[in-house]
CSV table of C-alpha atoms in Angstrom, one decimal:
chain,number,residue,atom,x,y,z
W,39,UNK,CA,7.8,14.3,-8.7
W,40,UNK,CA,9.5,11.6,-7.1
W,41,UNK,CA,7.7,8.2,-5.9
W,42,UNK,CA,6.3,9.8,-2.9
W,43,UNK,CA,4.3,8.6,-0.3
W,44,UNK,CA,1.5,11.1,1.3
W,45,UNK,CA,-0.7,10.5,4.3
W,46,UNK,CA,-3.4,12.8,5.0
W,47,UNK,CA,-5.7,13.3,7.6
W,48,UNK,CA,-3.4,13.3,10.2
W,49,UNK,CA,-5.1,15.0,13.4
W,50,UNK,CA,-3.2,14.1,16.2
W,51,UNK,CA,0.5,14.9,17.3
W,52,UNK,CA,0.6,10.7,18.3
W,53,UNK,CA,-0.3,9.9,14.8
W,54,UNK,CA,1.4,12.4,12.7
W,55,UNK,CA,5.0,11.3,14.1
W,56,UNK,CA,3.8,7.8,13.8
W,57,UNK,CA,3.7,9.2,9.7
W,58,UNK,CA,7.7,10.9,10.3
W,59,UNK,CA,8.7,8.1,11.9
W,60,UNK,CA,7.6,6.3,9.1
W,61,UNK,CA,9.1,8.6,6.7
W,62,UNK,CA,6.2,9.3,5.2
W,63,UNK,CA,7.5,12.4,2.6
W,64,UNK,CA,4.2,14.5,2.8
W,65,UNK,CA,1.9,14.3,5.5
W,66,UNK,CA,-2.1,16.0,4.8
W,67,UNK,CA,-4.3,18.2,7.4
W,68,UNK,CA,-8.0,18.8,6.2
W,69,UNK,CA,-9.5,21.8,6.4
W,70,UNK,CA,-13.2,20.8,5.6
W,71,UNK,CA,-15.8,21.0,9.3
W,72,UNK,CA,-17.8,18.1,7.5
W,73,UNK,CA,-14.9,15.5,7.2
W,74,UNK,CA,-13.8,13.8,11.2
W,75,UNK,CA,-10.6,14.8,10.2
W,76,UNK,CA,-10.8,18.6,10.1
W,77,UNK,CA,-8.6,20.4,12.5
W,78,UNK,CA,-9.1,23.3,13.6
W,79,UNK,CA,-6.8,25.9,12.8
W,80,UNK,CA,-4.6,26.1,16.2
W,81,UNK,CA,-4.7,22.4,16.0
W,82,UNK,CA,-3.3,22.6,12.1
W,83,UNK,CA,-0.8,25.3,13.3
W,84,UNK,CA,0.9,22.9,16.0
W,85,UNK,CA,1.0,20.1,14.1
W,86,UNK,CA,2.4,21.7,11.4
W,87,UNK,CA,5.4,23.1,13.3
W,88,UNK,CA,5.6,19.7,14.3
W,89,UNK,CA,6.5,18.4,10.6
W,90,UNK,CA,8.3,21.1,9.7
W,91,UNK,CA,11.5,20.4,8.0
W,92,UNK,CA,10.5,16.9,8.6
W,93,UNK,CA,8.0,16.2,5.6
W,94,UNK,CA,6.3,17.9,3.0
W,95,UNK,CA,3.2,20.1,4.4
W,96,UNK,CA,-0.6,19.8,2.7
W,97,UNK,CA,-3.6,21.1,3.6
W,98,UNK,CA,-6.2,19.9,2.4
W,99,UNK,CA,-9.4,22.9,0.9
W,100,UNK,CA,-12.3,21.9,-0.4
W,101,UNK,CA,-14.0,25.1,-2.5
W,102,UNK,CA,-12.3,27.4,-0.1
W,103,UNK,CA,-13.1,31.4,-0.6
W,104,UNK,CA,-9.8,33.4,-0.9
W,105,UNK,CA,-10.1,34.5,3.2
W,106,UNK,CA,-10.3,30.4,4.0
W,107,UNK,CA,-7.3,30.3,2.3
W,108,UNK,CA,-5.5,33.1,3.8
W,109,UNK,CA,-6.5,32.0,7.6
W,110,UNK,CA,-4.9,28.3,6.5
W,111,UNK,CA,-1.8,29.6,5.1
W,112,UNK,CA,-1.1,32.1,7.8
W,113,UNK,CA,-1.4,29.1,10.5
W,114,UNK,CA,0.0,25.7,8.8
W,115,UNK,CA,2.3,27.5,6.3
W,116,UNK,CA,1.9,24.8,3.9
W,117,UNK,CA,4.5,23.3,1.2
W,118,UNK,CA,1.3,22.9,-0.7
W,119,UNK,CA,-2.4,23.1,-1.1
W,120,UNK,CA,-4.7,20.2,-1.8
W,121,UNK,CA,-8.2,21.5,-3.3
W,122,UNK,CA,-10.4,18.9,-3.6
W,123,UNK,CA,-14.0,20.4,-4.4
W,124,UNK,CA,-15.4,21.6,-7.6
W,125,UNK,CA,-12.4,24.3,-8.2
W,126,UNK,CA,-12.2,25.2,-12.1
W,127,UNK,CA,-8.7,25.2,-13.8
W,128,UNK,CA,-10.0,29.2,-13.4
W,129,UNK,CA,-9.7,28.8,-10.2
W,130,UNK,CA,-7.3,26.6,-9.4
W,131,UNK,CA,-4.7,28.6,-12.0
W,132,UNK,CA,-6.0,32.1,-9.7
W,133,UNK,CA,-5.0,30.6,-6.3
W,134,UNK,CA,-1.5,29.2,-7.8
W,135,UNK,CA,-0.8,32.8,-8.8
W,136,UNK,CA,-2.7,34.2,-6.0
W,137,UNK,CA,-1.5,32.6,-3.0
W,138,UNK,CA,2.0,31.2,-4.5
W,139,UNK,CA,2.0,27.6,-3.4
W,140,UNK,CA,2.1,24.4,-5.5
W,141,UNK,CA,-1.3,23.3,-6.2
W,142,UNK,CA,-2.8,19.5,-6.2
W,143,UNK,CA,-6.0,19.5,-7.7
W,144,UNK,CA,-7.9,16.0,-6.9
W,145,UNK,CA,-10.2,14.3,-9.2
W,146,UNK,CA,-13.1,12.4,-8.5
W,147,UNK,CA,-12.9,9.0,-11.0
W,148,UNK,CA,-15.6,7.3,-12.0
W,149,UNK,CA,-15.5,7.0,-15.6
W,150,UNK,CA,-13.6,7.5,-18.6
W,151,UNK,CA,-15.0,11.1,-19.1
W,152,UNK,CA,-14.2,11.9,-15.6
W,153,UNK,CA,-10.5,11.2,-16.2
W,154,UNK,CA,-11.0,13.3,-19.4
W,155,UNK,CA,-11.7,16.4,-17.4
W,156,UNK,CA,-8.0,15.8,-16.2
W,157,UNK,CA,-6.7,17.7,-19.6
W,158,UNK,CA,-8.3,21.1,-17.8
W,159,UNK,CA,-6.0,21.0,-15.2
W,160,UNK,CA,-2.6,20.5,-17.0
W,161,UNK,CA,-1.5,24.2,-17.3
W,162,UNK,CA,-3.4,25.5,-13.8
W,163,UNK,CA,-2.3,22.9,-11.3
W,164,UNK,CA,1.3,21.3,-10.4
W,165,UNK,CA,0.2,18.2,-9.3
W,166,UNK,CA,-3.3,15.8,-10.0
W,167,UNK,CA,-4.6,13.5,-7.3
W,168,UNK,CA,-7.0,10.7,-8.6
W,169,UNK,CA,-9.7,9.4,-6.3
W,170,UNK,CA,-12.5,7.8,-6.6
W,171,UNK,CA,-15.7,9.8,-7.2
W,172,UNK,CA,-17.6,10.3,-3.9
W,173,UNK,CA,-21.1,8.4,-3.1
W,174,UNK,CA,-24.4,10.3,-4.3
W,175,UNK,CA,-25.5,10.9,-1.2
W,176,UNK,CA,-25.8,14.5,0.2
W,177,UNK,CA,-23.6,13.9,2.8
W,178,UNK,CA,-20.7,12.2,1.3
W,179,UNK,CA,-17.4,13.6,1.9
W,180,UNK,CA,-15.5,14.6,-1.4
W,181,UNK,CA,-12.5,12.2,0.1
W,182,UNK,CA,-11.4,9.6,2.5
W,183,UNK,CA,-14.6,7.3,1.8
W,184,UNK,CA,-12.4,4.2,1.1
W,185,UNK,CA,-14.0,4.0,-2.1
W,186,UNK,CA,-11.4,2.8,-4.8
W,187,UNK,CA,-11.7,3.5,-8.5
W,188,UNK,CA,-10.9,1.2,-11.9
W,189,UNK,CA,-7.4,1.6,-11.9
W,190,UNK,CA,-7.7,0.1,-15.8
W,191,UNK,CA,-8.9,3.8,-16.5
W,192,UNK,CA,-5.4,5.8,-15.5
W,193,UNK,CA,-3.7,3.6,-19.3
W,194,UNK,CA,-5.4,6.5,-21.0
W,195,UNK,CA,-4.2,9.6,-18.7
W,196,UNK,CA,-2.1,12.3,-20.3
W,197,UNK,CA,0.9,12.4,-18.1
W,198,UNK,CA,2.1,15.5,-18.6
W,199,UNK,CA,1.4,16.3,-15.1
W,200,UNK,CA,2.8,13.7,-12.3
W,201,UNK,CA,-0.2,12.3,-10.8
W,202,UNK,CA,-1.1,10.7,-7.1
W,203,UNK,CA,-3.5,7.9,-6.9
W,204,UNK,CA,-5.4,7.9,-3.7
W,205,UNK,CA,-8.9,6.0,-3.2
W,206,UNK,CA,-9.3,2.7,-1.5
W,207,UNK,CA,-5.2,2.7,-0.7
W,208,UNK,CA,-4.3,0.3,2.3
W,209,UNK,CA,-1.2,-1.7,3.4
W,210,UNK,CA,-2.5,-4.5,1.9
W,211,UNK,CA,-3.4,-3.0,-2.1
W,212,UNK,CA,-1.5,-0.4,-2.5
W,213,UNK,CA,1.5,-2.5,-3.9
W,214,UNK,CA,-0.4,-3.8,-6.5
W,215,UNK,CA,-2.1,-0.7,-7.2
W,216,UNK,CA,1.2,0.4,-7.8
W,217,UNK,CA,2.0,-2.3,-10.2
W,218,UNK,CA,-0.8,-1.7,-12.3
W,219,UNK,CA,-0.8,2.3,-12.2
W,220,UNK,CA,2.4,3.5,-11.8
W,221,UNK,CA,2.0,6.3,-10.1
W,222,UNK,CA,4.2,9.5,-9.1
W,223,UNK,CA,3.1,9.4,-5.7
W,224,UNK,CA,0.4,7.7,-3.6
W,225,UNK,CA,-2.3,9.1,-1.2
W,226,UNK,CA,-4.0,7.7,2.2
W,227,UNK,CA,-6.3,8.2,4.4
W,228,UNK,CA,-9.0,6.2,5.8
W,229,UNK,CA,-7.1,2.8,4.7
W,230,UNK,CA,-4.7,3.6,7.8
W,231,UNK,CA,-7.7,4.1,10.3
W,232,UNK,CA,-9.1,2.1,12.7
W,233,UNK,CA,-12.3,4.6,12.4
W,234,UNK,CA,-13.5,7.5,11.2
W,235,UNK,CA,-10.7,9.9,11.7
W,236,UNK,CA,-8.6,7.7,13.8
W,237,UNK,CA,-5.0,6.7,12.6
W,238,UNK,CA,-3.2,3.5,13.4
W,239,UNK,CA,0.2,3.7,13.8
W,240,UNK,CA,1.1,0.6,12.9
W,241,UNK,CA,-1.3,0.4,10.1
W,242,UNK,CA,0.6,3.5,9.0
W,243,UNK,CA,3.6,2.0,9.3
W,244,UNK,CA,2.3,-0.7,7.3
W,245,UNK,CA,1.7,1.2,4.6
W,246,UNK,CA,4.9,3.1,3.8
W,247,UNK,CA,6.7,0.4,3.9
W,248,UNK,CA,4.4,-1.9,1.2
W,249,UNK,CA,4.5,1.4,-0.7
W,250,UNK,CA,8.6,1.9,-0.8
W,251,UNK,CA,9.3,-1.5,-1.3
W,252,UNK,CA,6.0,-1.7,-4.7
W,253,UNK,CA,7.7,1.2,-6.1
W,254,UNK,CA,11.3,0.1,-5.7
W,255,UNK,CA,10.6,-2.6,-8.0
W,256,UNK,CA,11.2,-1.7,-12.0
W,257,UNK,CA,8.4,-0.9,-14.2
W,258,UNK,CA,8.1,-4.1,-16.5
């Protein structure tokens, strides 16, 4: 994977070409009722088309059934699927084969162990995404709670997959997060809002470029 820059969430024609514009290289629709970025799937379907050709496609699953999957494939024809529940490597290596789309299986990071489970996923999955573990509450989304991790814990990942590093991102971390992590690829969401589910362009804007310009910079 190249240094990519992803930015997911994206619910509205208005701020998904603010994301082109920007030239953001994958741009994220959730699939997931709970989450005030879920689209519906006619909304997913036109704002697909609308990056099309223009960025890199994700949707975003969280423990989808195989039928959940089918309906999102068949209306946002994704470049790739995000799942980011409690999806096995079982799982996640049966919906690669299954449904024939790269796979990015997030991570919720909390501790060293959790970063451990990470070896599970390195024959099943294309891609890892590391965020940070999600509140204990009963209603806290798996994602997009602006929660970061410690970014000290990614020294000890095995790298044979390229990872993403999402979690508590913004326009104003996310170059040092960079610096200290080295990522593949980083992930946004609610670090470009101005509230729940709503995107800022320019805080999009923002955010790509702090992102291009951290990673143009050599590794020391």
């Amino acid at each position: 994977m190249d240094h990519l820059v992803k930015i997911c969430g994206l619910s509205t024609p208005e701020t998904l070409e603010a994301a082109l514009a920007a030239r953001a290289d994958l741009v994220g629709f959730v699939r997931f009722p709970k989450s005030p970025r879920h689209v519906s799937l006619e909304t997913g379907r036109a704002l697909s088309a609308q990056a099309k050709g223009r960025a890199g496609r994700v949707v975003l699953l969280v423990d989808a059934d195989d039928a959940e999957i089918d309906s999102a494939i068949e209306a946002l024809d994704p470049d790739m699927l995000q799942l980011h529940g409690s999806e096995s490597p079982e799982r996640v290596a049966f919906i690669r084969r299954r449904f024939g789309r790269p796979v990015l299986k997030a991570l919720g990071i909390a501790t060293a162990q959790d970063l451990a489970a990470a070896t599970g996923y390195l024959t099943s999955a294309d891609y890892l995404l590391l965020d940070a573990k999600p509140p204990r509450q009963s209603d806290a989304l798996p994602g997009g709670n602006g929660l970061s991790f410690d970014w000290g814990l990614i020294d000890s990942l095995d790298r044979t997959l390229p990872f993403m590093l999402s979690g508590g991102l913004d326009p104003a971390n996310v170059a040092e997060a960079i610096r200290l992590t080295r990522p593949d690829a980083v992930d946004v969401s609610s670090g470009v809002e101005s509230g729940p589910g709503v995107k800022d362009p320019d805080r999009i804007g923002a955010f790509v470029k702090a992102a291009r310009a951290a990673f143009a910079v050599p590794a020391i």
